[in-house]
mmCIF file of C-alpha atoms in Angstrom:
data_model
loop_
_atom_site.group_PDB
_atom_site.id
_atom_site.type_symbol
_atom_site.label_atom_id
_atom_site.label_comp_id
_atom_site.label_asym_id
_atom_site.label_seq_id
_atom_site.Cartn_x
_atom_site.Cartn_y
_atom_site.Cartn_z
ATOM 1 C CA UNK A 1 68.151 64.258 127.517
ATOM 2 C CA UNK A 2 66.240 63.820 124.361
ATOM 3 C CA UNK A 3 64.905 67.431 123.739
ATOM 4 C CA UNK A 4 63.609 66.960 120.526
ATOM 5 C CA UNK A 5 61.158 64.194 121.702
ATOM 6 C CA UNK A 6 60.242 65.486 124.844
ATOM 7 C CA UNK A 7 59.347 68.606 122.560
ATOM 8 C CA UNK A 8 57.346 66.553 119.409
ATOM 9 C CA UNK A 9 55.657 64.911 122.620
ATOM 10 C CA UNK A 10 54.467 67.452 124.465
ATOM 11 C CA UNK A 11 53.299 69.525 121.503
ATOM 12 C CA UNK A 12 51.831 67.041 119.488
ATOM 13 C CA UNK A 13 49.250 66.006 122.813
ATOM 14 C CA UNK A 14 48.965 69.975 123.448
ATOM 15 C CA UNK A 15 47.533 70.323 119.476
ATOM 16 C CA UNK A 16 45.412 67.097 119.777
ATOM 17 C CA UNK A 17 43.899 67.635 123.252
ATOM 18 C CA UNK A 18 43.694 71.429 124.193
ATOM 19 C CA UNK A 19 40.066 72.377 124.352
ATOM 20 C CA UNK A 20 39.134 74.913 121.922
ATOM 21 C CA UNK A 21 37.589 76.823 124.843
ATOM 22 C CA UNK A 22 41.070 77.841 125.537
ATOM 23 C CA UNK A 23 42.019 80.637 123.472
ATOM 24 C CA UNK A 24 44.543 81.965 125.265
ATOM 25 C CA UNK A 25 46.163 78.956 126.829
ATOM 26 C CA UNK A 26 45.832 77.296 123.632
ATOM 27 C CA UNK A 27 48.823 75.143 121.824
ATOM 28 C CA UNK A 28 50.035 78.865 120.307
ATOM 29 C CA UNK A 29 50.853 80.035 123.693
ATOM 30 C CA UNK A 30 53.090 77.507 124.836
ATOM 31 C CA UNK A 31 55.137 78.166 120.942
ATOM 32 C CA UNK A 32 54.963 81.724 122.171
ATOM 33 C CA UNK A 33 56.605 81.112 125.624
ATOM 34 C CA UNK A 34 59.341 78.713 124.654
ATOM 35 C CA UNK A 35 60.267 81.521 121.675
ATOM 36 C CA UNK A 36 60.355 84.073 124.035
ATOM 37 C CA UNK A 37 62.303 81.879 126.385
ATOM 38 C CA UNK A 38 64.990 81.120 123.863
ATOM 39 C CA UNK A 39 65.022 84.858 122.764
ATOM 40 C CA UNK A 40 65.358 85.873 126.514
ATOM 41 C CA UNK A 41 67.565 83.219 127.898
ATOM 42 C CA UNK A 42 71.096 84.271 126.017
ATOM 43 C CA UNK A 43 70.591 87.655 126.316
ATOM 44 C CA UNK A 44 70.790 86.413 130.831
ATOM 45 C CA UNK A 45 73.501 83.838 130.194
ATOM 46 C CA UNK A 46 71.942 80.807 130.135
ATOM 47 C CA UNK A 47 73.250 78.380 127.928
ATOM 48 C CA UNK A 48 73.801 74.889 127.424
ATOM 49 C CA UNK A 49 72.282 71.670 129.762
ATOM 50 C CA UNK A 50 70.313 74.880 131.446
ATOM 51 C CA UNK A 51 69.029 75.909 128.570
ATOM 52 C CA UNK A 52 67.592 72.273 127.712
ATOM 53 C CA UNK A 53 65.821 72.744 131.023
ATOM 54 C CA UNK A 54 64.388 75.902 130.202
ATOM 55 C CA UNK A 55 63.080 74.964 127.167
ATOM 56 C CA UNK A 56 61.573 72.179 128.864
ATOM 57 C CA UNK A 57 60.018 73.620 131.691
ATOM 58 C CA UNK A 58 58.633 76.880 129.077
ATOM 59 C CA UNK A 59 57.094 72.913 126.925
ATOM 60 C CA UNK A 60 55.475 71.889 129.927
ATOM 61 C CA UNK A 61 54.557 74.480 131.822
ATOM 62 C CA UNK A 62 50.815 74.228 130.420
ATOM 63 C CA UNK A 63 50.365 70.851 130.042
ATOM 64 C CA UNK A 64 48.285 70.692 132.864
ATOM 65 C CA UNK A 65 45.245 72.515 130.872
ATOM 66 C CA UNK A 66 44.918 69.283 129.016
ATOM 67 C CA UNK A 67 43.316 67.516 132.449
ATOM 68 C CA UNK A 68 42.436 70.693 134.347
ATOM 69 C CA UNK A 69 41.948 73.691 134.348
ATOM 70 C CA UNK A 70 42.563 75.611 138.107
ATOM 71 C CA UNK A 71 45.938 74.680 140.037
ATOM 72 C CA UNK A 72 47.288 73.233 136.215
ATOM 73 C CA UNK A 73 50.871 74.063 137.533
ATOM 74 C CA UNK A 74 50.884 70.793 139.632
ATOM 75 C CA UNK A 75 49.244 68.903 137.100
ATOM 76 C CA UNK A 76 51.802 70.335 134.444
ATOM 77 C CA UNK A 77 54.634 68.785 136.925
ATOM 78 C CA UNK A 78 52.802 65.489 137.199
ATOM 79 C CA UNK A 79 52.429 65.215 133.372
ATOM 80 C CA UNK A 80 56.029 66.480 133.134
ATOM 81 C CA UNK A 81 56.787 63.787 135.852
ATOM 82 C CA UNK A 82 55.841 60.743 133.642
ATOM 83 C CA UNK A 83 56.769 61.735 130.588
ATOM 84 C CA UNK A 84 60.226 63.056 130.312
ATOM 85 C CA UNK A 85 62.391 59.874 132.142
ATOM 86 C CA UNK A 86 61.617 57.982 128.680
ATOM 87 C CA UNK A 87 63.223 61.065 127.187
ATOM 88 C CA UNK A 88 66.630 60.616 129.364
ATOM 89 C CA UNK A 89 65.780 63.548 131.823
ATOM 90 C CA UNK A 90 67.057 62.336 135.445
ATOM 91 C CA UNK A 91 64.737 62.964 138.480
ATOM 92 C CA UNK A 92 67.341 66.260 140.013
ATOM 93 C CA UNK A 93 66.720 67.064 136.002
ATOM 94 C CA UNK A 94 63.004 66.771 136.452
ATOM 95 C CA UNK A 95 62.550 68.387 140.223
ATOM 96 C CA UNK A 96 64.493 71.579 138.719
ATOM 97 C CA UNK A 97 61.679 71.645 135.357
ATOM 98 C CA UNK A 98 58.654 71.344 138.059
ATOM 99 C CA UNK A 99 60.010 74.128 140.364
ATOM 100 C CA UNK A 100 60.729 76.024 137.245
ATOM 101 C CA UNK A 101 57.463 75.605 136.137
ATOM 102 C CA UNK A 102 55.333 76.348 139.678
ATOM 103 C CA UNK A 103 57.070 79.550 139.933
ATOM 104 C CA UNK A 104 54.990 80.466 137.067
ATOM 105 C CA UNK A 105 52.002 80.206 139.322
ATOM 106 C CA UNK A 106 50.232 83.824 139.951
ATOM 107 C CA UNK A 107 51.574 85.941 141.520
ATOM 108 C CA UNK A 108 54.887 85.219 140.214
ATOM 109 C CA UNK A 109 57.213 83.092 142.560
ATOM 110 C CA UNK A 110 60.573 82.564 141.081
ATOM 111 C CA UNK A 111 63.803 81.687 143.155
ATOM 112 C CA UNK A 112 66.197 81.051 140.116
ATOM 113 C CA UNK A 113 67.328 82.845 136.839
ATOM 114 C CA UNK A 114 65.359 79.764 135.020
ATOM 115 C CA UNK A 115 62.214 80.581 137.208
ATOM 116 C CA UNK A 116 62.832 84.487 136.226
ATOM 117 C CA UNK A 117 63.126 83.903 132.739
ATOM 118 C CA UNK A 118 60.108 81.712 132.384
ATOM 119 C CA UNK A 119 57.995 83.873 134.566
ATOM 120 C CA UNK A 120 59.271 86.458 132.229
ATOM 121 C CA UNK A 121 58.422 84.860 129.123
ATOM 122 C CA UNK A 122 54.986 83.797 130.411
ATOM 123 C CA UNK A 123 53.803 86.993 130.045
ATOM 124 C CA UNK A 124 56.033 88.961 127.550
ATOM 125 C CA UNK A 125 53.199 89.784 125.760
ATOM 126 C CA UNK A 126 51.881 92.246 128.642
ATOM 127 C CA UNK A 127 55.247 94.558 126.727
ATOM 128 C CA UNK A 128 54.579 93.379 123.630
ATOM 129 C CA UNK A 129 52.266 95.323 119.823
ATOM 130 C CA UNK A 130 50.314 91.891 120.404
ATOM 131 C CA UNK A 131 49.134 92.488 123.782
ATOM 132 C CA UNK A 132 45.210 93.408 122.838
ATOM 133 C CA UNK A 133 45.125 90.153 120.342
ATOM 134 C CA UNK A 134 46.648 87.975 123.013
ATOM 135 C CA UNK A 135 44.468 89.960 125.969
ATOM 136 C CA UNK A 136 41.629 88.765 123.641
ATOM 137 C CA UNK A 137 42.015 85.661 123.642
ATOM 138 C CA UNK A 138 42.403 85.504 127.958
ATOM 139 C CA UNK A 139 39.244 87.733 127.526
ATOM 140 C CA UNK A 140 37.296 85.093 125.771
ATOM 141 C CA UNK A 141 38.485 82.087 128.004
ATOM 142 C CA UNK A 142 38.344 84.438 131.140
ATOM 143 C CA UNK A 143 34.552 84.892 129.995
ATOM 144 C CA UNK A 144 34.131 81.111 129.205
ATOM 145 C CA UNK A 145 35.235 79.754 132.717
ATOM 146 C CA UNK A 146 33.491 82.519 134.789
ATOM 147 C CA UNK A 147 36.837 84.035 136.156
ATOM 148 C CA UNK A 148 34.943 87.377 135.246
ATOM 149 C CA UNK A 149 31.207 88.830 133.954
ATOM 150 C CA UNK A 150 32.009 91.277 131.467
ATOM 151 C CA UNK A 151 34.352 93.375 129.870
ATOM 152 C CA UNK A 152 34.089 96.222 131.974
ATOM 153 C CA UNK A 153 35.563 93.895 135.202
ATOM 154 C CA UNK A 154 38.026 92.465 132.725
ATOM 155 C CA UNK A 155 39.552 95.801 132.191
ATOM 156 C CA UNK A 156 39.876 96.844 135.718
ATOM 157 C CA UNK A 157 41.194 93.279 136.584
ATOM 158 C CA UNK A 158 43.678 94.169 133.830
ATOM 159 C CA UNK A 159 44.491 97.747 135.491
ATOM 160 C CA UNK A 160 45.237 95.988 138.678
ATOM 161 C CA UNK A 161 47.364 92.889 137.064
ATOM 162 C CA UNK A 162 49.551 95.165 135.014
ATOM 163 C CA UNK A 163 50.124 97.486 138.223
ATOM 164 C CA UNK A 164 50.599 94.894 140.318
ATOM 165 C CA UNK A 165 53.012 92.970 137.670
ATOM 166 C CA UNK A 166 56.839 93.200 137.422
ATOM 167 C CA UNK A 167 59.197 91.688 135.149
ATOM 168 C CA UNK A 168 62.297 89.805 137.180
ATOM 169 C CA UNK A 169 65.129 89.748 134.220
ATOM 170 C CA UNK A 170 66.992 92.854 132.653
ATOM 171 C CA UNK A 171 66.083 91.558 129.334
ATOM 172 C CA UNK A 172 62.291 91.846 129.866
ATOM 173 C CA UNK A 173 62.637 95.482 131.927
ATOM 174 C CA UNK A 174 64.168 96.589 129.446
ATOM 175 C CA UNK A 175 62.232 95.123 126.080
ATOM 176 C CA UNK A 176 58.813 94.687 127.846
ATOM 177 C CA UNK A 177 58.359 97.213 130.315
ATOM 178 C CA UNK A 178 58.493 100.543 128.260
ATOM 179 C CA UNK A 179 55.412 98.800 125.967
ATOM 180 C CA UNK A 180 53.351 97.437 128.984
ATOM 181 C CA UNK A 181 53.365 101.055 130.656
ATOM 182 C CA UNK A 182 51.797 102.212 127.543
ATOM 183 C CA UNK A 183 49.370 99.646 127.854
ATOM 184 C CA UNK A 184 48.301 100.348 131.322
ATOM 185 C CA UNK A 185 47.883 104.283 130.913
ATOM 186 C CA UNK A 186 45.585 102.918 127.964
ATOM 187 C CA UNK A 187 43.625 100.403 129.521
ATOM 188 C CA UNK A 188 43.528 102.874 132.570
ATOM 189 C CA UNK A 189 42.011 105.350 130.185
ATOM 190 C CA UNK A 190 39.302 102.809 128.777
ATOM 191 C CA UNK A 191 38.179 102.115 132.882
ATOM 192 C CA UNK A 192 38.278 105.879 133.577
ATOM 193 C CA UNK A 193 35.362 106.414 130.780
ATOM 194 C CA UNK A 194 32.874 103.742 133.046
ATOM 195 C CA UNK A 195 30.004 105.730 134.694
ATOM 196 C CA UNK A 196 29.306 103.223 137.441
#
């Protein structure tokens, strides 16, 4: 498996074709999920040909907002699909980087440690001193593709994503969860202020 290609690949069309539109799932996120996929990924055990995987899957796993933009998983495994056999990956190699990458799919779905620490990493910034720049950004493109009206629903969606949410590895209950609790009681305290 040729890593390094499947990576300058997969990148390269991400920074070229992304719509601008997209300013949270935007070529940035993807470098942010595969870095906090390689910071979380030791610290569970995960090392060597699974760790090629992981990386993998965490390169892909938004490809498929280059053709679409609802149900992107599957088109992030079809992309995935016909581009990595030229890099050496092997179809079993392949099926485990799609089902890595669907789990990712809301609400969370993952049946493996790779699926956990992806799903993890896919949303470390909910835990993270980022998470209003980053919330931003899903604002604006939330906004954008008429998921929601204003920022008043935004918030509330937020209240009920971030009570509803739970990380799957150690690593991430224990680095992300003490900052996304703070988060909610503040976002909380923003929707307790609306009138209507």
């Amino acid at each position: 498996m040729n890593l390094e290609e499947a990576r300058h690949y997969i990148l390269n069309w991400l920074d070229r074709g992304l719509s601008a539109d997209l300013t949270y799932h935007s070529p940035s996120h993807t470098r942010d999920v595969v870095a906090a996929t390689m910071r979380i990924a030791p610290l569970e055990g995960i090392g060597g040909e699974d760790l090629v995987l992981l990386e993998t899957a965490a390169l892909y796993h938004d490809a498929g907002f280059l053709q679409q933009y609802h149900l992107h998983e599957e088109q992030s495994c079809l992309i995935a699909r016909e581009a990595l056999p030229s890099f050496g990956y092997s179809s079993a190699a392949i099926d485990l980087i799609c089902e890595t990458i669907m789990a990712t799919r809301i609400p969370q779905s993952p049946k493996t440690l790779l699926a956990e620490v992806l799903c993890d990493a896919d949303l470390d910034y909910l835990g993270s001193d980022d998470f209003y720049r980053i919330g931003n950004g899903l604002f604006q493109e939330f906004l954008h593709h008429g998921v929601i009206g204003d920022e008043m629903a935004w918030n509330r969606m937020q209240v009920r994503f971030l009570e509803s949410h739970a990380y799957f590895t150690k690593t991430a209950q224990a680095e992300r969860n003490p900052g996304k609790l703070e988060r909610l009681k503040e976002v909380k305290a923003f929707v307790a202020g609306y009138t209507d």
